Amino acid sequence: MSFNASDTQAQLAFPILGITTRDGVLPLIFETFLMALFTVMVVYFLSQQRSRSPPPSKARAAIFYVALCSYTLAVINWAIDIHILWLELTRLIPQTLSNATPGADASEVHGILSFIQAILYSCIFTLSDVVLLWRAYVLTERPRWLLYTSVVVVVIEDALYVLNLISQLYLLPNMPTSIISLAFQLNLGIGPTIVACTAAVQAFASILITSRIWKPWNEFRDLILFRNLERKHSELLLLIAETGILYSLLWIWATISISPGVRDLDTAADWVPYYLVPISSIYPVAIVVIVSLRCSVLERKPDMQSRMLSSGTLRFARPALLEGLTEMSTTNHIAGDMEQGNPEPLYKYSERTRMEGYDDSFFQTATGTV
C-alpha cells in the first residue's frame, strides 16, 4: 500500500488489516480450497461421462447441465470474492486510513459486485434445494403429495429470494430514496429468514431420505454399526452424503450464526457465505455424480447388493446388457440364474461392464426419465 499516515493512523491500520485478514483473506483461502476440490470432482465426472460408450441420453444431458451450471455459478461467485477483497485492500482501506473519502467508482463497483453475488446466492441455493427435493422424491417412490409440496416450497423460497434482492437494492448506485428506505426495512430480517427457510427445507428432505434407511433397517444396520467388515467404509461415506444430514446441519449452523439475537458469532457470520455457497454448489453435483456412476447405496436392492458384494462389483447397481440380447431377455436370464444359485453370469456381465461402460436404463429408471 502507498499512503501517508500518522502514528495514530498507523496504529489504526493494524486492527483494520487484522479484521480484513480474519474476515476476508482466511475465508477466501478456505473457499479457494473448496473450489479446487469442486474442480477435481467436475473434471472426474466429465471424464467418466465421456468414457462411457453408450450414446448420451436425456438423463445424462440433464445431469451434465446441472453440474455445469452449478460449477459456473460457483466460479463466478469465487471470482467476485477475489475482486472484492482486492478492491478493499488496494483502494477502500487505504482511502479510509488516509482520511480521504472513498472514491465513488470503488464504492459503486463494490456495491454492484455485492448485488450480483446476492443473485448468485439465490440461484445456487435454489438449485441445491431442487436437487435434494428431487432426490427425496425419487427415493420415496414418487409420492404425489411430496411433488406438490416441493413445488410449493420452491415457489415460496423464490418469492423470499426476490424480496431479498429488493432488500439489497441499496447497494446499487443512484437509487431513489424511497427504494433505499424500503430496502433497509426489508434487510432487517429477510436474510436470516431465507437461511432459516432453506435450512428447514434441507432438514425436511434429509429426513425423508433417511427414512429410506429405516424401512430396510436390516440391510443398512451392519454398515452403519460397522458389523460387516467386508463392506467398505466408502459405502458409509456415500450413505452420509446421500442422506444430506451433514449438509442440513451446516445450514442449521449458518442460521444460528447469522441470527440477529445471537452474539459473539460475528466472525462465524462473516465466514458463512465463503463456505456455504461453494458447498451448496458442490452438493447437487455430488448427488448427480453418485447417481450417474451408480454408486448409490440407497438404491441397491438387498439381494443384488449381497451378490455384488461377494463378486467385488459393489459399485455397479446393475450389469450392462450383452450385445445381441434385448434388455428383457437378459434381465430374465440373470434373474433365473441367480434364483438357481448360479452367480457366474453376473460376474461375466460385470466384467463386460468394466470394459464397455454402462447402459443408461438404470439411471433413467432412478430419475424417472424412461
mmCIF file with all atom_site columns, C-alpha atoms in Angstrom, residues 121-204:
data_model
loop_
_atom_site.group_PDB
_atom_site.id
_atom_site.type_symbol
_atom_site.label_atom_id
_atom_site.label_alt_id
_atom_site.label_comp_id
_atom_site.label_asym_id
_atom_site.label_entity_id
_atom_site.label_seq_id
_atom_site.pdbx_PDB_ins_code
_atom_site.Cartn_x
_atom_site.Cartn_y
_atom_site.Cartn_z
_atom_site.occupancy
_atom_site.B_iso_or_equiv
_atom_site.pdbx_formal_charge
_atom_site.auth_seq_id
_atom_site.auth_comp_id
_atom_site.auth_asym_id
_atom_site.auth_atom_id
_atom_site.pdbx_PDB_model_num
ATOM 1  C CA . TYR A 1 121 ? -26.723 -16.925 -3.949 1.00 0.00 ? 121 TYR A CA 1
ATOM 2  C CA . SER A 1 122 ? -30.383 -17.169 -4.948 1.00 0.00 ? 122 SER A CA 1
ATOM 3  C CA . CYS A 1 123 ? -29.601 -19.321 -7.983 1.00 0.00 ? 123 CYS A CA 1
ATOM 4  C CA . ILE A 1 124 ? -27.164 -21.616 -6.162 1.00 0.00 ? 124 ILE A CA 1
ATOM 5  C CA . PHE A 1 125 ? -29.378 -22.198 -3.126 1.00 0.00 ? 125 PHE A CA 1
ATOM 6  C CA . THR A 1 126 ? -32.468 -22.793 -5.266 1.00 0.00 ? 126 THR A CA 1
ATOM 7  C CA . LEU A 1 127 ? -30.633 -25.344 -7.414 1.00 0.00 ? 127 LEU A CA 1
ATOM 8  C CA . SER A 1 128 ? -29.396 -27.132 -4.309 1.00 0.00 ? 128 SER A CA 1
ATOM 9  C CA . ASP A 1 129 ? -32.905 -27.297 -2.850 1.00 0.00 ? 129 ASP A CA 1
ATOM 10 C CA . VAL A 1 130 ? -34.388 -28.583 -6.100 1.00 0.00 ? 130 VAL A CA 1
ATOM 11 C CA . VAL A 1 131 ? -31.808 -31.377 -6.391 1.00 0.00 ? 131 VAL A CA 1
ATOM 12 C CA . LEU A 1 132 ? -32.233 -32.502 -2.786 1.00 0.00 ? 132 LEU A CA 1
ATOM 13 C CA . LEU A 1 133 ? -36.048 -32.432 -3.015 1.00 0.00 ? 133 LEU A CA 1
ATOM 14 C CA . TRP A 1 134 ? -35.870 -34.326 -6.306 1.00 0.00 ? 134 TRP A CA 1
ATOM 15 C CA . ARG A 1 135 ? -33.660 -36.937 -4.666 1.00 0.00 ? 135 ARG A CA 1
ATOM 16 C CA . ALA A 1 136 ? -36.096 -37.311 -1.768 1.00 0.00 ? 136 ALA A CA 1
ATOM 17 C CA . TYR A 1 137 ? -38.962 -37.611 -4.253 1.00 0.00 ? 137 TYR A CA 1
ATOM 18 C CA . VAL A 1 138 ? -37.244 -40.410 -6.200 1.00 0.00 ? 138 VAL A CA 1
ATOM 19 C CA . LEU A 1 139 ? -36.127 -42.384 -3.148 1.00 0.00 ? 139 LEU A CA 1
ATOM 20 C CA . THR A 1 140 ? -39.581 -42.238 -1.532 1.00 0.00 ? 140 THR A CA 1
ATOM 21 C CA . GLU A 1 141 ? -41.117 -43.780 -4.672 1.00 0.00 ? 141 GLU A CA 1
ATOM 22 C CA . ARG A 1 142 ? -42.506 -40.518 -6.053 1.00 0.00 ? 142 ARG A CA 1
ATOM 23 C CA . PRO A 1 143 ? -45.491 -39.765 -3.798 1.00 0.00 ? 143 PRO A CA 1
ATOM 24 C CA . ARG A 1 144 ? -47.748 -37.150 -5.330 1.00 0.00 ? 144 ARG A CA 1
ATOM 25 C CA . TRP A 1 145 ? -48.076 -35.184 -2.108 1.00 0.00 ? 145 TRP A CA 1
ATOM 26 C CA . LEU A 1 146 ? -44.309 -34.694 -1.988 1.00 0.00 ? 146 LEU A CA 1
ATOM 27 C CA . LEU A 1 147 ? -44.273 -33.448 -5.574 1.00 0.00 ? 147 LEU A CA 1
ATOM 28 C CA . TYR A 1 148 ? -46.912 -30.820 -4.791 1.00 0.00 ? 148 TYR A CA 1
ATOM 29 C CA . THR A 1 149 ? -45.205 -29.903 -1.531 1.00 0.00 ? 149 THR A CA 1
ATOM 30 C CA . SER A 1 150 ? -41.855 -29.489 -3.257 1.00 0.00 ? 150 SER A CA 1
ATOM 31 C CA . VAL A 1 151 ? -43.340 -27.203 -5.897 1.00 0.00 ? 151 VAL A CA 1
ATOM 32 C CA . VAL A 1 152 ? -44.974 -25.024 -3.243 1.00 0.00 ? 152 VAL A CA 1
ATOM 33 C CA . VAL A 1 153 ? -41.762 -24.887 -1.207 1.00 0.00 ? 153 VAL A CA 1
ATOM 34 C CA . VAL A 1 154 ? -39.670 -23.847 -4.215 1.00 0.00 ? 154 VAL A CA 1
ATOM 35 C CA . VAL A 1 155 ? -42.189 -21.142 -5.150 1.00 0.00 ? 155 VAL A CA 1
ATOM 36 C CA . ILE A 1 156 ? -42.187 -19.756 -1.595 1.00 0.00 ? 156 ILE A CA 1
ATOM 37 C CA . GLU A 1 157 ? -38.401 -19.785 -1.488 1.00 0.00 ? 157 GLU A CA 1
ATOM 38 C CA . ASP A 1 158 ? -38.176 -17.990 -4.818 1.00 0.00 ? 158 ASP A CA 1
ATOM 39 C CA . ALA A 1 159 ? -40.550 -15.321 -3.521 1.00 0.00 ? 159 ALA A CA 1
ATOM 40 C CA . LEU A 1 160 ? -38.324 -14.854 -0.470 1.00 0.00 ? 160 LEU A CA 1
ATOM 41 C CA . TYR A 1 161 ? -35.259 -14.581 -2.684 1.00 0.00 ? 161 TYR A CA 1
ATOM 42 C CA . VAL A 1 162 ? -36.975 -11.868 -4.720 1.00 0.00 ? 162 VAL A CA 1
ATOM 43 C CA . LEU A 1 163 ? -37.653 -9.956  -1.504 1.00 0.00 ? 163 LEU A CA 1
ATOM 44 C CA . ASN A 1 164 ? -34.028 -10.448 -0.545 1.00 0.00 ? 164 ASN A CA 1
ATOM 45 C CA . LEU A 1 165 ? -32.885 -8.939  -3.840 1.00 0.00 ? 165 LEU A CA 1
ATOM 46 C CA . ILE A 1 166 ? -35.164 -5.965  -3.206 1.00 0.00 ? 166 ILE A CA 1
ATOM 47 C CA . SER A 1 167 ? -33.571 -5.579  0.218  1.00 0.00 ? 167 SER A CA 1
ATOM 48 C CA . GLN A 1 168 ? -30.154 -5.390  -1.469 1.00 0.00 ? 168 GLN A CA 1
ATOM 49 C CA . LEU A 1 169 ? -31.058 -2.577  -3.863 1.00 0.00 ? 169 LEU A CA 1
ATOM 50 C CA . TYR A 1 170 ? -29.361 -0.054  -1.589 1.00 0.00 ? 170 TYR A CA 1
ATOM 51 C CA . LEU A 1 171 ? -26.057 -1.480  -2.831 1.00 0.00 ? 171 LEU A CA 1
ATOM 52 C CA . LEU A 1 172 ? -26.670 -0.124  -6.314 1.00 0.00 ? 172 LEU A CA 1
ATOM 53 C CA . PRO A 1 173 ? -25.702 3.453   -7.182 1.00 0.00 ? 173 PRO A CA 1
ATOM 54 C CA . ASN A 1 174 ? -28.189 6.260   -7.910 1.00 0.00 ? 174 ASN A CA 1
ATOM 55 C CA . MET A 1 175 ? -31.183 4.547   -6.334 1.00 0.00 ? 175 MET A CA 1
ATOM 56 C CA . PRO A 1 176 ? -34.188 6.681   -5.250 1.00 0.00 ? 176 PRO A CA 1
ATOM 57 C CA . THR A 1 177 ? -34.501 7.436   -1.554 1.00 0.00 ? 177 THR A CA 1
ATOM 58 C CA . SER A 1 178 ? -37.830 5.602   -1.319 1.00 0.00 ? 178 SER A CA 1
ATOM 59 C CA . ILE A 1 179 ? -36.277 2.416   -2.733 1.00 0.00 ? 179 ILE A CA 1
ATOM 60 C CA . ILE A 1 180 ? -33.344 2.661   -0.342 1.00 0.00 ? 180 ILE A CA 1
ATOM 61 C CA . SER A 1 181 ? -35.706 3.120   2.616  1.00 0.00 ? 181 SER A CA 1
ATOM 62 C CA . LEU A 1 182 ? -37.745 0.058   1.576  1.00 0.00 ? 182 LEU A CA 1
ATOM 63 C CA . ALA A 1 183 ? -34.571 -1.952  1.085  1.00 0.00 ? 183 ALA A CA 1
ATOM 64 C CA . PHE A 1 184 ? -33.295 -1.135  4.565  1.00 0.00 ? 184 PHE A CA 1
ATOM 65 C CA . GLN A 1 185 ? -36.630 -2.113  6.124  1.00 0.00 ? 185 GLN A CA 1
ATOM 66 C CA . LEU A 1 186 ? -36.634 -5.480  4.366  1.00 0.00 ? 186 LEU A CA 1
ATOM 67 C CA . ASN A 1 187 ? -32.957 -6.015  5.077  1.00 0.00 ? 187 ASN A CA 1
ATOM 68 C CA . LEU A 1 188 ? -33.515 -6.218  8.828  1.00 0.00 ? 188 LEU A CA 1
ATOM 69 C CA . GLY A 1 189 ? -34.989 -9.716  8.832  1.00 0.00 ? 189 GLY A CA 1
ATOM 70 C CA . ILE A 1 190 ? -35.228 -11.161 5.342  1.00 0.00 ? 190 ILE A CA 1
ATOM 71 C CA . GLY A 1 191 ? -31.681 -12.574 5.276  1.00 0.00 ? 191 GLY A CA 1
ATOM 72 C CA . PRO A 1 192 ? -31.973 -14.758 8.399  1.00 0.00 ? 192 PRO A CA 1
ATOM 73 C CA . THR A 1 193 ? -35.496 -15.741 7.328  1.00 0.00 ? 193 THR A CA 1
ATOM 74 C CA . ILE A 1 194 ? -34.276 -17.068 3.983  1.00 0.00 ? 194 ILE A CA 1
ATOM 75 C CA . VAL A 1 195 ? -31.420 -19.022 5.538  1.00 0.00 ? 195 VAL A CA 1
ATOM 76 C CA . ALA A 1 196 ? -33.756 -20.488 8.169  1.00 0.00 ? 196 ALA A CA 1
ATOM 77 C CA . CYS A 1 197 ? -36.287 -21.440 5.491  1.00 0.00 ? 197 CYS A CA 1
ATOM 78 C CA . THR A 1 198 ? -33.630 -23.117 3.369  1.00 0.00 ? 198 THR A CA 1
ATOM 79 C CA . ALA A 1 199 ? -32.272 -24.947 6.421  1.00 0.00 ? 199 ALA A CA 1
ATOM 80 C CA . ALA A 1 200 ? -35.792 -26.224 7.136  1.00 0.00 ? 200 ALA A CA 1
ATOM 81 C CA . VAL A 1 201 ? -36.149 -27.456 3.547  1.00 0.00 ? 201 VAL A CA 1
ATOM 82 C CA . GLN A 1 202 ? -32.802 -29.237 3.708  1.00 0.00 ? 202 GLN A CA 1
ATOM 83 C CA . ALA A 1 203 ? -33.703 -30.872 7.024  1.00 0.00 ? 203 ALA A CA 1
ATOM 84 C CA . PHE A 1 204 ? -37.108 -31.921 5.658  1.00 0.00 ? 204 PHE A CA 1
#
